[in-house]
Amino acid sequence: MSFDAIVVGAGPNGLAAAVTLARAGLAVQLIEGSDQLGGGARTEELTLSGYRHDVCSAVHPQALASPFFQAFGLRERIELVIPEMSYANPFDNRPAGIAYHSLDRTVEGLGVDGRAWRNLLGPLLAESRAVSRFTMSQLLQVPRNPITTMRFGLRALEQGTAAWNLRFKDTVAPALLTGVSTHVMGPLPSLAPSGGGLMLAMQAHDRGWPIPVGGSQSIIDAMAEDFRAHGGQIVTGQMVETLDQLDKATAVLLDLTPQALLRIAGDRLPTGYRNALRRFRYGNAACKVDFALSGPVPWSDERVREAGTIHLGNTRDEMAFTEAEVKAGRHPERPYVLASQPSTFDSTRAPAGKHTLWSYTHVPRGSTVDMGDAVERQIERFAPGFRDLVLARSVRTAADLEAHNPNYIGGDFSAGAPDIWQMIKRPVVSPTPWATPMPDVFLASQSTPPGPAVHGLSGLYAAQLALSRRFGITKLPDLSPGR
């Protein structure tokens, strides 16, 4: 049997590639090693029956800004809830810092640092489309809006260096920004977390941070439904160990890591490219902790109950210390915890009156340490009485994450260290890093630009390149729901 194209890996990027190719009129097969589609965007009952937890990603700031999901019409296909309170940062002995969807409301709540927050993010927000185009493309490309790019770069340089406290007078605003910057794993301050934090903070005030009703799986199901509707064939439960086991195809797109590409391509890759893939570095990891609760989290600051995302790290200095501990190969006693409470906004996540809490903390790559108790203590620190509500807990160590998803090398859910050099060299320095030396094989994972997040763009860019080079199709097909 033969196909025009075969896509290996059915995470968000693999599905984006498959949808794009099928919409172009090609015969496409999608192969997934797991029995369930979704990769890092699955939703499962991890604790108790009736409690639905997002296995990896839960809140999707990039989904509304992504050119792929805009063209795909994601908002028309599934229900997205956008909390008015994008994220919160509780403190030990003072009210929490709150980043609202509204920039004005956030500025008002930051007091002495309100103007500094506006001056930092307001100019980016005014040009949010240009900022998103730059941050969601390949860094080697000539920017379409050089002034906006320079404005963003100077702010990232400020917040990624020892100058990061110069504009702030109090502790709340810098902690808010550090909490969101720590979504990007790495030492603080440094350029990749600061750039990622600025982008995410801007998006919080722009389109907001949406939570999909029904879980992240809703996004995956919508993509799979569209793919099937356009003739796509899906095969699950089949691990691809070598390219030779695939049916004949004009193009093969891999939603896999460089390490996996090395394994399945073998000697078909030239020595120089193989060596470059071996030099690709994987970053530190996460330990994922999910809770089934008998009631809502009893945050000390009751306003935090309305936040879609919560950063539990206290002050900027404390978060910088915990990230330095992870970088040094240690497991912090008071870890930074990224948490989300989707059942506050989506009743499908738990039985009536009950709740789920999604969380993870950073750990050294390859860690087998169960951080469940440490995460629970950190939540209890800011929500006294939390332990009394826990009905069940599911923990996946960094090693467990890799076993669950082979793209998470050592538990690195970014599929490659997201430092500034590896955002340029991802996985090689090239104007078309999705291409490989094999003219029919393309890399379509978040190990390529624009990197980690549920945006589908790595798959889209790989599919566009394959359409152009292998099929002579240079126009992006219509991806809208009406087609």
mmCIF file of C-alpha atoms in Angstrom, residues 90-456:
data_model
loop_
_atom_site.group_PDB
_atom_site.id
_atom_site.type_symbol
_atom_site.label_atom_id
_atom_site.label_comp_id
_atom_site.label_asym_id
_atom_site.label_seq_id
_atom_site.Cartn_x
_atom_site.Cartn_y
_atom_site.Cartn_z
ATOM 1 C CA PRO A 90 0.110 33.798 46.272
ATOM 2 C CA PHE A 91 2.485 35.067 48.974
ATOM 3 C CA ASP A 92 3.137 34.026 52.554
ATOM 4 C CA ASN A 93 2.185 37.195 54.370
ATOM 5 C CA ARG A 94 0.381 39.484 51.951
ATOM 6 C CA PRO A 95 -2.417 39.364 49.352
ATOM 7 C CA ALA A 96 -1.716 37.493 46.142
ATOM 8 C CA GLY A 97 -0.517 39.164 42.984
ATOM 9 C CA ILE A 98 -3.136 38.933 40.249
ATOM 10 C CA ALA A 99 -2.696 39.190 36.478
ATOM 11 C CA TYR A 100 -6.125 39.817 35.000
ATOM 12 C CA HIS A 101 -7.134 39.494 31.385
ATOM 13 C CA SER A 102 -7.551 43.267 31.622
ATOM 14 C CA LEU A 103 -4.255 45.146 31.623
ATOM 15 C CA ASP A 104 -5.892 48.165 33.283
ATOM 16 C CA ARG A 105 -7.275 46.091 36.146
ATOM 17 C CA THR A 106 -3.890 44.439 36.652
ATOM 18 C CA VAL A 107 -2.103 47.789 36.714
ATOM 19 C CA GLU A 108 -4.598 49.120 39.243
ATOM 20 C CA GLY A 109 -3.914 46.207 41.590
ATOM 21 C CA LEU A 110 -0.122 46.542 41.431
ATOM 22 C CA GLY A 111 0.004 49.880 43.213
ATOM 23 C CA VAL A 112 3.448 51.439 43.128
ATOM 24 C CA ASP A 113 4.560 49.106 40.305
ATOM 25 C CA GLY A 114 1.427 49.493 38.192
ATOM 26 C CA ARG A 115 3.030 52.034 35.879
ATOM 27 C CA ALA A 116 6.151 49.869 35.501
ATOM 28 C CA TRP A 117 3.961 46.891 34.514
ATOM 29 C CA ARG A 118 2.134 49.003 31.943
ATOM 30 C CA ASN A 119 5.375 50.407 30.530
ATOM 31 C CA LEU A 120 6.815 46.889 30.250
ATOM 32 C CA LEU A 121 3.846 45.146 28.618
ATOM 33 C CA GLY A 122 1.665 47.914 27.196
ATOM 34 C CA PRO A 123 3.810 48.600 24.106
ATOM 35 C CA LEU A 124 3.978 44.841 23.356
ATOM 36 C CA LEU A 125 0.245 44.484 23.822
ATOM 37 C CA ALA A 126 -0.364 47.338 21.382
ATOM 38 C CA GLU A 127 1.563 45.344 18.761
ATOM 39 C CA SER A 128 0.610 41.874 19.956
ATOM 40 C CA ARG A 129 0.057 40.458 16.469
ATOM 41 C CA ALA A 130 3.559 41.449 15.399
ATOM 42 C CA VAL A 131 5.054 40.112 18.644
ATOM 43 C CA SER A 132 3.237 36.798 18.183
ATOM 44 C CA ARG A 133 4.424 36.528 14.562
ATOM 45 C CA PHE A 134 8.013 36.980 15.710
ATOM 46 C CA THR A 135 7.886 34.630 18.711
ATOM 47 C CA MET A 136 5.961 31.958 16.789
ATOM 48 C CA SER A 137 8.337 31.848 13.838
ATOM 49 C CA GLN A 138 11.944 30.845 13.375
ATOM 50 C CA LEU A 139 14.404 33.195 15.086
ATOM 51 C CA LEU A 140 16.728 33.091 12.060
ATOM 52 C CA GLN A 141 14.137 34.758 9.833
ATOM 53 C CA VAL A 142 14.363 38.456 9.042
ATOM 54 C CA PRO A 143 11.692 40.065 11.251
ATOM 55 C CA ARG A 144 8.743 41.602 9.421
ATOM 56 C CA ASN A 145 8.462 44.286 12.123
ATOM 57 C CA PRO A 146 12.034 45.104 13.179
ATOM 58 C CA ILE A 147 11.055 47.910 15.570
ATOM 59 C CA THR A 148 8.613 45.664 17.424
ATOM 60 C CA THR A 149 11.184 42.879 17.469
ATOM 61 C CA MET A 150 13.775 45.247 18.931
ATOM 62 C CA ARG A 151 11.291 46.463 21.530
ATOM 63 C CA PHE A 152 10.564 42.891 22.581
ATOM 64 C CA GLY A 153 14.260 41.952 22.535
ATOM 65 C CA LEU A 154 15.301 44.842 24.775
ATOM 66 C CA ARG A 155 12.662 43.913 27.334
ATOM 67 C CA ALA A 156 13.733 40.262 27.212
ATOM 68 C CA LEU A 157 17.345 41.354 27.693
ATOM 69 C CA GLU A 158 16.384 43.462 30.704
ATOM 70 C CA GLN A 159 14.348 40.723 32.378
ATOM 71 C CA GLY A 160 16.857 38.023 31.439
ATOM 72 C CA THR A 161 19.856 39.654 33.106
ATOM 73 C CA ALA A 162 20.885 41.198 36.418
ATOM 74 C CA ALA A 163 18.933 44.322 35.413
ATOM 75 C CA TRP A 164 15.618 42.520 35.957
ATOM 76 C CA ASN A 165 14.715 44.386 39.181
ATOM 77 C CA LEU A 166 15.611 47.904 38.093
ATOM 78 C CA ARG A 167 12.133 48.994 37.030
ATOM 79 C CA PHE A 168 10.285 47.540 40.055
ATOM 80 C CA LYS A 169 9.978 48.914 43.600
ATOM 81 C CA ASP A 170 7.793 46.282 45.297
ATOM 82 C CA THR A 171 7.880 42.469 45.258
ATOM 83 C CA VAL A 172 4.486 41.621 43.718
ATOM 84 C CA ALA A 173 5.014 42.625 40.074
ATOM 85 C CA PRO A 174 8.435 40.955 39.727
ATOM 86 C CA ALA A 175 7.063 37.771 41.315
ATOM 87 C CA LEU A 176 4.124 37.792 38.881
ATOM 88 C CA LEU A 177 6.486 38.044 35.942
ATOM 89 C CA THR A 178 8.898 35.456 37.322
ATOM 90 C CA GLY A 179 6.073 33.006 37.929
ATOM 91 C CA VAL A 180 5.018 33.148 34.299
ATOM 92 C CA SER A 181 8.625 33.148 33.052
ATOM 93 C CA THR A 182 9.278 29.917 34.936
ATOM 94 C CA HIS A 183 6.932 28.125 32.521
ATOM 95 C CA VAL A 184 10.132 28.027 30.426
ATOM 96 C CA MET A 185 12.552 25.832 32.322
ATOM 97 C CA GLY A 186 15.946 27.330 32.984
ATOM 98 C CA PRO A 187 18.036 29.396 35.394
ATOM 99 C CA LEU A 188 16.711 32.789 36.450
ATOM 100 C CA PRO A 189 17.379 35.339 35.186
ATOM 101 C CA SER A 190 18.198 34.184 31.664
ATOM 102 C CA LEU A 191 17.040 35.063 28.173
ATOM 103 C CA ALA A 192 14.811 32.137 27.215
ATOM 104 C CA PRO A 193 12.614 32.282 30.340
ATOM 105 C CA SER A 194 12.401 36.076 30.133
ATOM 106 C CA GLY A 195 11.370 36.000 26.469
ATOM 107 C CA GLY A 196 8.831 33.250 27.104
ATOM 108 C CA GLY A 197 7.503 35.039 30.161
ATOM 109 C CA LEU A 198 7.013 38.324 28.321
ATOM 110 C CA MET A 199 5.178 36.563 25.511
ATOM 111 C CA LEU A 200 2.895 34.669 27.895
ATOM 112 C CA ALA A 201 2.235 37.735 30.041
ATOM 113 C CA MET A 202 1.329 39.724 26.932
ATOM 114 C CA GLN A 203 -1.022 36.973 25.767
ATOM 115 C CA ALA A 204 -2.688 36.937 29.182
ATOM 116 C CA HIS A 205 -3.740 40.552 28.580
ATOM 117 C CA ASP A 206 -4.470 40.050 24.901
ATOM 118 C CA ARG A 207 -6.557 37.007 23.966
ATOM 119 C CA GLY A 208 -6.291 35.471 27.429
ATOM 120 C CA TRP A 209 -5.294 32.006 28.607
ATOM 121 C CA PRO A 210 -8.042 29.610 27.469
ATOM 122 C CA ILE A 211 -9.074 26.362 29.121
ATOM 123 C CA PRO A 212 -10.765 23.864 26.754
ATOM 124 C CA VAL A 213 -14.052 22.454 27.997
ATOM 125 C CA GLY A 214 -13.709 18.682 28.227
ATOM 126 C CA GLY A 215 -9.946 18.904 28.618
ATOM 127 C CA SER A 216 -7.059 19.307 26.224
ATOM 128 C CA GLN A 217 -8.275 16.153 24.515
ATOM 129 C CA SER A 218 -11.042 18.307 22.997
ATOM 130 C CA ILE A 219 -8.432 20.050 20.852
ATOM 131 C CA ILE A 220 -7.013 16.724 19.707
ATOM 132 C CA ASP A 221 -10.424 15.230 18.991
ATOM 133 C CA ALA A 222 -11.373 18.228 16.817
ATOM 134 C CA MET A 223 -8.173 17.854 14.783
ATOM 135 C CA ALA A 224 -8.588 14.094 14.399
ATOM 136 C CA GLU A 225 -12.210 14.526 13.313
ATOM 137 C CA ASP A 226 -11.182 17.017 10.636
ATOM 138 C CA PHE A 227 -8.376 14.757 9.449
ATOM 139 C CA ARG A 228 -10.707 11.789 9.065
ATOM 140 C CA ALA A 229 -13.314 13.957 7.345
ATOM 141 C CA HIS A 230 -10.737 14.738 4.650
ATOM 142 C CA GLY A 231 -9.806 11.132 3.974
ATOM 143 C CA GLY A 232 -7.034 10.643 6.504
ATOM 144 C CA GLN A 233 -6.251 7.189 7.873
ATOM 145 C CA ILE A 234 -5.263 6.812 11.541
ATOM 146 C CA VAL A 235 -3.321 3.858 12.953
ATOM 147 C CA THR A 236 -2.801 3.660 16.738
ATOM 148 C CA GLY A 237 -0.776 1.323 18.925
ATOM 149 C CA GLN A 238 2.012 0.950 16.378
ATOM 150 C CA MET A 239 5.516 2.027 17.362
ATOM 151 C CA VAL A 240 7.732 2.922 14.411
ATOM 152 C CA GLU A 241 11.172 1.428 15.005
ATOM 153 C CA THR A 242 12.617 2.039 11.540
ATOM 154 C CA LEU A 243 11.661 3.994 8.456
ATOM 155 C CA ASP A 244 11.785 0.735 6.512
ATOM 156 C CA GLN A 245 8.600 -0.500 8.198
ATOM 157 C CA LEU A 246 6.547 2.359 6.727
ATOM 158 C CA ASP A 247 4.508 1.965 3.572
ATOM 159 C CA LYS A 248 5.713 3.745 0.466
ATOM 160 C CA ALA A 249 5.160 7.511 0.590
ATOM 161 C CA THR A 250 6.336 10.589 -1.245
ATOM 162 C CA ALA A 251 6.824 12.437 2.066
ATOM 163 C CA VAL A 252 7.293 11.272 5.669
ATOM 164 C CA LEU A 253 6.789 13.744 8.528
ATOM 165 C CA LEU A 254 7.972 12.847 12.024
ATOM 166 C CA ASP A 255 6.490 14.318 15.195
ATOM 167 C CA LEU A 256 9.487 12.866 17.010
ATOM 168 C CA THR A 257 12.629 14.049 18.785
ATOM 169 C CA PRO A 258 16.050 14.191 17.109
ATOM 170 C CA GLN A 259 17.009 11.181 19.259
ATOM 171 C CA ALA A 260 14.138 9.192 17.769
ATOM 172 C CA LEU A 261 15.033 10.354 14.264
ATOM 173 C CA LEU A 262 18.551 9.029 14.803
ATOM 174 C CA ARG A 263 17.167 5.693 15.939
ATOM 175 C CA ILE A 264 14.693 5.078 13.128
ATOM 176 C CA ALA A 265 16.720 6.562 10.242
ATOM 177 C CA GLY A 266 20.035 4.914 11.075
ATOM 178 C CA ASP A 267 22.713 5.115 8.401
ATOM 179 C CA ARG A 268 20.390 6.875 5.957
ATOM 180 C CA LEU A 269 21.491 10.134 7.595
ATOM 181 C CA PRO A 270 24.915 11.570 6.721
ATOM 182 C CA THR A 271 27.538 11.605 9.460
ATOM 183 C CA GLY A 272 27.575 15.388 9.951
ATOM 184 C CA TYR A 273 23.822 15.591 10.450
ATOM 185 C CA ARG A 274 23.841 12.576 12.796
ATOM 186 C CA ASN A 275 26.508 14.269 14.901
ATOM 187 C CA ALA A 276 24.458 17.476 15.009
ATOM 188 C CA LEU A 277 21.422 15.545 16.242
ATOM 189 C CA ARG A 278 23.542 13.855 18.916
ATOM 190 C CA ARG A 279 24.660 17.284 20.138
ATOM 191 C CA PHE A 280 21.059 18.408 20.575
ATOM 192 C CA ARG A 281 20.564 18.822 24.318
ATOM 193 C CA TYR A 282 17.521 17.842 26.367
ATOM 194 C CA GLY A 283 16.596 19.964 29.345
ATOM 195 C CA ASN A 284 15.516 19.329 32.891
ATOM 196 C CA ALA A 285 12.174 17.791 33.587
ATOM 197 C CA ALA A 286 8.880 17.843 35.444
ATOM 198 C CA CYS A 287 7.190 15.724 38.052
ATOM 199 C CA LYS A 288 3.437 15.806 37.387
ATOM 200 C CA VAL A 289 0.989 15.678 40.316
ATOM 201 C CA ASP A 290 -2.800 15.525 39.876
ATOM 202 C CA PHE A 291 -5.400 15.670 42.630
ATOM 203 C CA ALA A 292 -9.020 14.628 42.972
ATOM 204 C CA LEU A 293 -10.606 16.914 45.588
ATOM 205 C CA SER A 294 -13.798 16.921 47.625
ATOM 206 C CA GLY A 295 -14.119 20.687 47.222
ATOM 207 C CA PRO A 296 -12.414 23.810 45.852
ATOM 208 C CA VAL A 297 -8.868 24.633 46.964
ATOM 209 C CA PRO A 298 -9.088 26.801 50.130
ATOM 210 C CA TRP A 299 -6.609 29.500 49.104
ATOM 211 C CA SER A 300 -5.678 31.947 51.889
ATOM 212 C CA ASP A 301 -6.452 34.757 49.470
ATOM 213 C CA GLU A 302 -9.930 33.785 48.294
ATOM 214 C CA ARG A 303 -9.492 35.715 45.031
ATOM 215 C CA VAL A 304 -7.084 33.014 43.838
ATOM 216 C CA ARG A 305 -10.074 30.640 43.478
ATOM 217 C CA GLU A 306 -10.979 32.524 40.291
ATOM 218 C CA ALA A 307 -7.552 32.157 38.677
ATOM 219 C CA GLY A 308 -7.126 29.707 35.822
ATOM 220 C CA THR A 309 -3.415 29.268 36.597
ATOM 221 C CA ILE A 310 -1.523 29.672 39.863
ATOM 222 C CA HIS A 311 2.245 30.011 40.344
ATOM 223 C CA LEU A 312 3.297 28.772 43.772
ATOM 224 C CA GLY A 313 6.770 30.127 44.303
ATOM 225 C CA ASN A 314 6.312 33.097 46.636
ATOM 226 C CA THR A 315 8.872 35.785 45.723
ATOM 227 C CA ARG A 316 11.112 36.301 42.708
ATOM 228 C CA ASP A 317 14.182 35.473 44.808
ATOM 229 C CA GLU A 318 12.670 32.235 46.075
ATOM 230 C CA MET A 319 11.719 31.096 42.570
ATOM 231 C CA ALA A 320 15.209 31.905 41.282
ATOM 232 C CA PHE A 321 16.668 29.842 44.129
ATOM 233 C CA THR A 322 14.477 26.788 43.434
ATOM 234 C CA GLU A 323 15.298 26.858 39.718
ATOM 235 C CA ALA A 324 19.010 27.069 40.568
ATOM 236 C CA GLU A 325 18.576 23.995 42.762
ATOM 237 C CA VAL A 326 17.077 22.052 39.857
ATOM 238 C CA LYS A 327 19.867 23.189 37.544
ATOM 239 C CA ALA A 328 22.372 21.901 40.114
ATOM 240 C CA GLY A 329 20.689 18.483 40.045
ATOM 241 C CA ARG A 330 18.828 18.821 43.349
ATOM 242 C CA HIS A 331 15.149 18.510 44.298
ATOM 243 C CA PRO A 332 14.005 21.668 46.138
ATOM 244 C CA GLU A 333 12.293 21.253 49.517
ATOM 245 C CA ARG A 334 9.968 24.149 48.650
ATOM 246 C CA PRO A 335 9.571 23.692 44.902
ATOM 247 C CA TYR A 336 8.086 26.088 42.401
ATOM 248 C CA VAL A 337 4.694 24.584 41.553
ATOM 249 C CA LEU A 338 2.652 25.485 38.495
ATOM 250 C CA ALA A 339 -1.007 24.674 39.166
ATOM 251 C CA SER A 340 -4.324 24.951 37.364
ATOM 252 C CA GLN A 341 -7.862 24.404 38.615
ATOM 253 C CA PRO A 342 -9.874 23.727 35.432
ATOM 254 C CA SER A 343 -12.881 22.295 37.260
ATOM 255 C CA THR A 344 -13.600 25.830 38.504
ATOM 256 C CA PHE A 345 -14.468 26.727 34.906
ATOM 257 C CA ASP A 346 -15.430 23.365 33.394
ATOM 258 C CA SER A 347 -17.974 21.143 35.143
ATOM 259 C CA THR A 348 -17.060 18.139 32.958
ATOM 260 C CA ARG A 349 -13.786 17.643 34.843
ATOM 261 C CA ALA A 350 -15.228 16.229 38.095
ATOM 262 C CA PRO A 351 -18.486 14.978 39.656
ATOM 263 C CA ALA A 352 -20.885 17.653 40.913
ATOM 264 C CA GLY A 353 -19.416 19.563 43.847
ATOM 265 C CA LYS A 354 -16.004 17.944 43.445
ATOM 266 C CA HIS A 355 -12.840 19.330 41.827
ATOM 267 C CA THR A 356 -9.563 18.475 40.142
ATOM 268 C CA LEU A 357 -6.232 20.227 40.577
ATOM 269 C CA TRP A 358 -3.493 19.929 37.928
ATOM 270 C CA SER A 359 0.105 20.660 38.905
ATOM 271 C CA TYR A 360 3.735 19.994 38.172
ATOM 272 C CA THR A 361 7.109 20.983 39.529
ATOM 273 C CA HIS A 362 10.565 21.085 37.992
ATOM 274 C CA VAL A 363 13.086 18.332 38.713
ATOM 275 C CA PRO A 364 16.440 17.229 37.271
ATOM 276 C CA ARG A 365 16.259 15.312 33.991
ATOM 277 C CA GLY A 366 15.718 11.592 34.461
ATOM 278 C CA SER A 367 14.567 11.983 38.084
ATOM 279 C CA THR A 368 12.744 9.044 39.675
ATOM 280 C CA VAL A 369 11.848 11.058 42.793
ATOM 281 C CA ASP A 370 8.163 11.245 43.730
ATOM 282 C CA MET A 371 7.581 14.939 44.488
ATOM 283 C CA GLY A 372 3.941 14.422 45.503
ATOM 284 C CA ASP A 373 4.471 15.211 49.194
ATOM 285 C CA ALA A 374 6.614 18.270 48.454
ATOM 286 C CA VAL A 375 4.017 19.613 45.996
ATOM 287 C CA GLU A 376 1.223 18.955 48.489
ATOM 288 C CA ARG A 377 3.131 20.827 51.212
ATOM 289 C CA GLN A 378 3.677 23.787 48.884
ATOM 290 C CA ILE A 379 -0.033 23.968 48.074
ATOM 291 C CA GLU A 380 -0.925 23.647 51.764
ATOM 292 C CA ARG A 381 1.442 26.542 52.450
ATOM 293 C CA PHE A 382 -0.808 28.883 50.471
ATOM 294 C CA ALA A 383 -4.088 27.008 51.017
ATOM 295 C CA PRO A 384 -4.292 25.746 54.632
ATOM 296 C CA GLY A 385 -6.642 22.774 54.846
ATOM 297 C CA PHE A 386 -5.898 21.586 51.315
ATOM 298 C CA ARG A 387 -4.767 18.138 52.510
ATOM 299 C CA ASP A 388 -8.159 17.501 54.077
ATOM 300 C CA LEU A 389 -9.784 17.773 50.624
ATOM 301 C CA VAL A 390 -7.542 15.279 48.810
ATOM 302 C CA LEU A 391 -9.483 12.174 47.795
ATOM 303 C CA ALA A 392 -6.767 10.744 45.553
ATOM 304 C CA ARG A 393 -3.441 11.733 44.062
ATOM 305 C CA SER A 394 -1.619 10.662 40.907
ATOM 306 C CA VAL A 395 2.117 11.235 40.556
ATOM 307 C CA ARG A 396 4.201 10.797 37.440
ATOM 308 C CA THR A 397 7.926 11.230 37.983
ATOM 309 C CA ALA A 398 10.183 12.518 35.231
ATOM 310 C CA ALA A 399 11.055 8.911 34.378
ATOM 311 C CA ASP A 400 7.339 8.065 34.260
ATOM 312 C CA LEU A 401 6.714 10.945 31.839
ATOM 313 C CA GLU A 402 9.286 9.561 29.416
ATOM 314 C CA ALA A 403 7.769 6.091 29.700
ATOM 315 C CA HIS A 404 4.369 7.598 28.945
ATOM 316 C CA ASN A 405 5.586 9.763 26.064
ATOM 317 C CA PRO A 406 8.929 8.834 24.423
ATOM 318 C CA ASN A 407 9.270 12.399 23.102
ATOM 319 C CA TYR A 408 9.818 13.553 26.710
ATOM 320 C CA ILE A 409 13.464 12.516 26.977
ATOM 321 C CA GLY A 410 14.277 12.173 30.684
ATOM 322 C CA GLY A 411 10.942 13.849 31.440
ATOM 323 C CA ASP A 412 11.761 16.975 29.397
ATOM 324 C CA PHE A 413 8.315 17.944 28.120
ATOM 325 C CA SER A 414 9.887 20.667 25.933
ATOM 326 C CA ALA A 415 11.550 17.966 23.771
ATOM 327 C CA GLY A 416 14.833 19.848 23.943
ATOM 328 C CA ALA A 417 16.329 22.396 26.319
ATOM 329 C CA PRO A 418 14.594 25.704 25.537
ATOM 330 C CA ASP A 419 17.613 27.954 26.060
ATOM 331 C CA ILE A 420 18.291 30.814 23.670
ATOM 332 C CA TRP A 421 20.898 28.910 21.604
ATOM 333 C CA GLN A 422 18.639 25.906 21.143
ATOM 334 C CA MET A 423 15.765 28.116 20.071
ATOM 335 C CA ILE A 424 18.029 29.041 17.132
ATOM 336 C CA LYS A 425 19.645 25.617 16.714
ATOM 337 C CA ARG A 426 16.483 23.511 16.839
ATOM 338 C CA PRO A 427 17.735 20.929 16.059
ATOM 339 C CA VAL A 428 20.221 22.440 13.562
ATOM 340 C CA VAL A 429 21.024 25.946 12.365
ATOM 341 C CA SER A 430 19.180 26.168 9.062
ATOM 342 C CA PRO A 431 16.674 28.417 7.299
ATOM 343 C CA THR A 432 14.538 25.248 6.987
ATOM 344 C CA PRO A 433 15.228 23.211 10.139
ATOM 345 C CA TRP A 434 12.160 21.009 9.484
ATOM 346 C CA ALA A 435 13.965 19.468 6.489
ATOM 347 C CA THR A 436 16.452 16.623 6.879
ATOM 348 C CA PRO A 437 19.213 15.478 4.477
ATOM 349 C CA MET A 438 16.729 12.833 3.298
ATOM 350 C CA PRO A 439 14.628 14.738 0.746
ATOM 351 C CA ASP A 440 11.449 12.818 1.602
ATOM 352 C CA VAL A 441 11.734 13.038 5.421
ATOM 353 C CA PHE A 442 10.789 16.065 7.531
ATOM 354 C CA LEU A 443 10.899 16.740 11.274
ATOM 355 C CA ALA A 444 7.595 18.103 12.597
ATOM 356 C CA SER A 445 7.934 18.082 16.398
ATOM 357 C CA GLN A 446 8.462 20.761 19.022
ATOM 358 C CA SER A 447 12.169 19.965 18.691
ATOM 359 C CA THR A 448 11.876 22.355 15.712
ATOM 360 C CA PRO A 449 10.803 26.008 15.630
ATOM 361 C CA PRO A 450 8.930 27.611 17.191
ATOM 362 C CA GLY A 451 9.503 25.128 20.020
ATOM 363 C CA PRO A 452 7.327 23.875 22.873
ATOM 364 C CA ALA A 453 3.607 24.613 23.435
ATOM 365 C CA VAL A 454 0.312 23.468 21.963
ATOM 366 C CA HIS A 455 0.298 25.614 18.827
ATOM 367 C CA GLY A 456 0.581 23.106 15.974
#
